[in-house]
Amino acid sequence: MAEVEQLSEELTTLKRVVQTSLHRGQLSKGVHEVCKAIESKQAKFVVLADDCTEESYKKLVVALAKQFQIPIWKIEKGALLGEWIGISKFLTKTKKIKSRKCSSVAVKDFAIEVSEAEKQFIENKIKGL
């Protein structure tokens, strides 16, 4: 039970960091932008969806991140990441019309809205990756 709560806390914190970074222009999304952020060493960490169907896409992002020593945080579903960055379409707040996947994003910097405790939590998590 505690493991489920911890996972929920991790995803909630990650979601908040991704969304606030997006609104502050500190998020790269899509293979081109993510690779560019990794190569220029602007990315603090990369979030990669495990259910990405393009194996070459995953291999490229993983290899680049490893080469430039950028941590990768893997999540299970790209649809969840797509929902976080606003590419899924909703009829109402609860009823989803179309679920669109996003395979990866790179967080360049923490937005000012992210609390110090959340920053510390994320930094501790990515050190363990």
mmCIF file of C-alpha atoms in Angstrom:
data_model
loop_
_atom_site.group_PDB
_atom_site.id
_atom_site.type_symbol
_atom_site.label_atom_id
_atom_site.label_comp_id
_atom_site.label_asym_id
_atom_site.label_seq_id
_atom_site.Cartn_x
_atom_site.Cartn_y
_atom_site.Cartn_z
ATOM 1 C CA MET A 1 0.000 0.000 0.000
ATOM 2 C CA ALA A 2 2.818 2.416 0.845
ATOM 3 C CA GLU A 3 4.435 1.600 -2.522
ATOM 4 C CA VAL A 4 1.277 2.691 -4.371
ATOM 5 C CA GLU A 5 1.163 5.960 -2.402
ATOM 6 C CA GLN A 6 4.853 6.582 -3.126
ATOM 7 C CA LEU A 7 4.321 5.979 -6.841
ATOM 8 C CA SER A 8 1.381 8.349 -6.797
ATOM 9 C CA GLU A 9 3.469 11.000 -5.008
ATOM 10 C CA GLU A 10 6.286 10.570 -7.540
ATOM 11 C CA LEU A 11 3.957 10.910 -10.526
ATOM 12 C CA THR A 12 2.112 13.847 -8.977
ATOM 13 C CA THR A 13 5.350 15.707 -8.336
ATOM 14 C CA LEU A 14 6.692 14.844 -11.782
ATOM 15 C CA LYS A 15 3.437 16.014 -13.385
ATOM 16 C CA ARG A 16 3.637 19.334 -11.550
ATOM 17 C CA VAL A 17 7.265 19.885 -12.586
ATOM 18 C CA VAL A 18 6.532 18.994 -16.232
ATOM 19 C CA GLN A 19 3.454 21.219 -16.429
ATOM 20 C CA THR A 20 5.028 24.242 -14.739
ATOM 21 C CA SER A 21 8.135 23.892 -16.907
ATOM 22 C CA LEU A 22 5.895 23.764 -19.985
ATOM 23 C CA HIS A 23 4.109 26.978 -19.021
ATOM 24 C CA ARG A 24 7.416 28.749 -18.356
ATOM 25 C CA GLY A 25 8.981 27.641 -21.648
ATOM 26 C CA GLN A 26 11.470 25.321 -19.943
ATOM 27 C CA LEU A 27 10.258 22.085 -21.562
ATOM 28 C CA SER A 28 11.311 20.433 -24.818
ATOM 29 C CA LYS A 29 8.931 17.912 -26.354
ATOM 30 C CA GLY A 30 9.293 15.580 -29.297
ATOM 31 C CA VAL A 31 12.376 13.804 -30.572
ATOM 32 C CA HIS A 32 13.955 16.791 -32.314
ATOM 33 C CA GLU A 33 13.608 19.225 -29.403
ATOM 34 C CA VAL A 34 14.578 16.623 -26.790
ATOM 35 C CA CYS A 35 17.717 15.585 -28.675
ATOM 36 C CA LYS A 36 18.635 19.226 -29.194
ATOM 37 C CA ALA A 37 18.220 19.945 -25.451
ATOM 38 C CA ILE A 38 20.332 16.904 -24.548
ATOM 39 C CA GLU A 39 23.136 17.748 -26.993
ATOM 40 C CA SER A 40 23.307 21.359 -25.818
ATOM 41 C CA LYS A 41 23.315 20.114 -22.192
ATOM 42 C CA GLN A 42 20.293 22.262 -21.366
ATOM 43 C CA ALA A 43 18.218 19.326 -20.105
ATOM 44 C CA LYS A 44 18.196 18.601 -16.365
ATOM 45 C CA PHE A 45 16.479 15.272 -17.042
ATOM 46 C CA VAL A 46 14.418 13.488 -19.685
ATOM 47 C CA VAL A 47 11.062 11.756 -19.222
ATOM 48 C CA LEU A 48 10.691 8.797 -21.601
ATOM 49 C CA ALA A 49 7.574 6.674 -22.144
ATOM 50 C CA ASP A 50 8.170 2.911 -21.986
ATOM 51 C CA ASP A 51 5.306 2.184 -24.375
ATOM 52 C CA CYS A 52 6.892 4.078 -27.267
ATOM 53 C CA THR A 53 6.491 1.845 -30.328
ATOM 54 C CA GLU A 54 9.485 3.267 -32.223
ATOM 55 C CA GLU A 55 12.476 1.361 -30.874
ATOM 56 C CA SER A 56 14.929 3.533 -32.808
ATOM 57 C CA TYR A 57 13.434 6.625 -31.130
ATOM 58 C CA LYS A 58 13.971 5.157 -27.670
ATOM 59 C CA LYS A 59 17.492 3.989 -28.507
ATOM 60 C CA LEU A 60 18.450 7.439 -29.822
ATOM 61 C CA VAL A 61 17.182 9.296 -26.760
ATOM 62 C CA VAL A 62 18.735 6.790 -24.336
ATOM 63 C CA ALA A 63 22.101 6.798 -26.151
ATOM 64 C CA LEU A 64 22.283 10.593 -26.293
ATOM 65 C CA ALA A 65 21.280 10.948 -22.655
ATOM 66 C CA LYS A 66 23.889 8.398 -21.638
ATOM 67 C CA GLN A 67 26.575 10.119 -23.730
ATOM 68 C CA PHE A 68 25.844 13.533 -22.196
ATOM 69 C CA GLN A 69 25.117 12.106 -18.716
ATOM 70 C CA ILE A 70 21.509 13.304 -18.570
ATOM 71 C CA PRO A 71 19.243 11.182 -16.309
ATOM 72 C CA ILE A 72 16.205 9.480 -17.852
ATOM 73 C CA TRP A 73 13.004 9.070 -15.863
ATOM 74 C CA LYS A 74 10.871 6.345 -17.431
ATOM 75 C CA ILE A 75 7.101 6.287 -17.123
ATOM 76 C CA GLU A 76 4.795 3.531 -18.319
ATOM 77 C CA LYS A 77 2.425 5.344 -20.663
ATOM 78 C CA GLY A 78 2.985 8.010 -23.266
ATOM 79 C CA ALA A 79 -0.708 8.896 -23.101
ATOM 80 C CA LEU A 80 -0.170 10.088 -19.549
ATOM 81 C CA LEU A 81 2.695 12.312 -20.663
ATOM 82 C CA GLY A 82 0.576 13.596 -23.566
ATOM 83 C CA GLU A 83 -2.183 14.473 -21.127
ATOM 84 C CA TRP A 84 0.259 16.361 -18.892
ATOM 85 C CA ILE A 85 1.534 18.567 -21.709
ATOM 86 C CA GLY A 86 -1.933 19.232 -23.093
ATOM 87 C CA ILE A 87 -1.964 17.388 -26.412
ATOM 88 C CA SER A 88 -4.868 15.118 -25.432
ATOM 89 C CA LYS A 89 -8.296 16.527 -26.217
ATOM 90 C CA PHE A 90 -11.037 16.725 -23.602
ATOM 91 C CA LEU A 91 -14.764 17.419 -23.920
ATOM 92 C CA THR A 92 -14.996 18.207 -20.220
ATOM 93 C CA LYS A 93 -12.445 17.986 -17.415
ATOM 94 C CA THR A 94 -13.189 14.299 -16.919
ATOM 95 C CA LYS A 95 -14.297 13.084 -20.364
ATOM 96 C CA LYS A 96 -11.434 12.544 -22.809
ATOM 97 C CA ILE A 97 -12.210 12.687 -26.542
ATOM 98 C CA LYS A 98 -8.834 11.770 -27.965
ATOM 99 C CA SER A 99 -5.777 10.474 -26.182
ATOM 100 C CA ARG A 100 -2.506 11.444 -27.863
ATOM 101 C CA LYS A 101 0.829 10.045 -26.804
ATOM 102 C CA CYS A 102 4.035 11.918 -26.191
ATOM 103 C CA SER A 103 7.105 9.708 -26.089
ATOM 104 C CA SER A 104 9.560 12.079 -24.441
ATOM 105 C CA VAL A 105 10.086 15.482 -22.899
ATOM 106 C CA ALA A 106 13.185 17.181 -21.536
ATOM 107 C CA VAL A 107 12.934 19.471 -18.524
ATOM 108 C CA LYS A 108 15.460 22.263 -19.013
ATOM 109 C CA ASP A 109 14.908 24.032 -15.708
ATOM 110 C CA PHE A 110 12.504 24.124 -12.785
ATOM 111 C CA ALA A 111 9.836 26.812 -12.973
ATOM 112 C CA ILE A 112 9.637 29.348 -10.151
ATOM 113 C CA GLU A 113 6.303 27.869 -9.020
ATOM 114 C CA VAL A 114 7.981 24.588 -8.048
ATOM 115 C CA SER A 115 8.621 24.491 -4.310
ATOM 116 C CA GLU A 116 12.019 23.768 -2.809
ATOM 117 C CA ALA A 117 10.717 20.470 -1.400
ATOM 118 C CA GLU A 118 9.531 19.379 -4.865
ATOM 119 C CA LYS A 119 12.880 20.341 -6.414
ATOM 120 C CA GLN A 120 14.709 18.360 -3.754
ATOM 121 C CA PHE A 121 12.409 15.354 -4.281
ATOM 122 C CA ILE A 122 12.990 15.391 -8.051
ATOM 123 C CA GLU A 123 16.746 15.915 -7.709
ATOM 124 C CA ASN A 124 17.023 13.010 -5.256
ATOM 125 C CA LYS A 125 14.986 10.808 -7.603
ATOM 126 C CA ILE A 126 17.066 11.618 -10.696
ATOM 127 C CA LYS A 127 20.314 11.018 -8.787
ATOM 128 C CA GLY A 128 19.087 7.456 -8.264
ATOM 129 C CA LEU A 129 18.300 6.881 -11.951
#
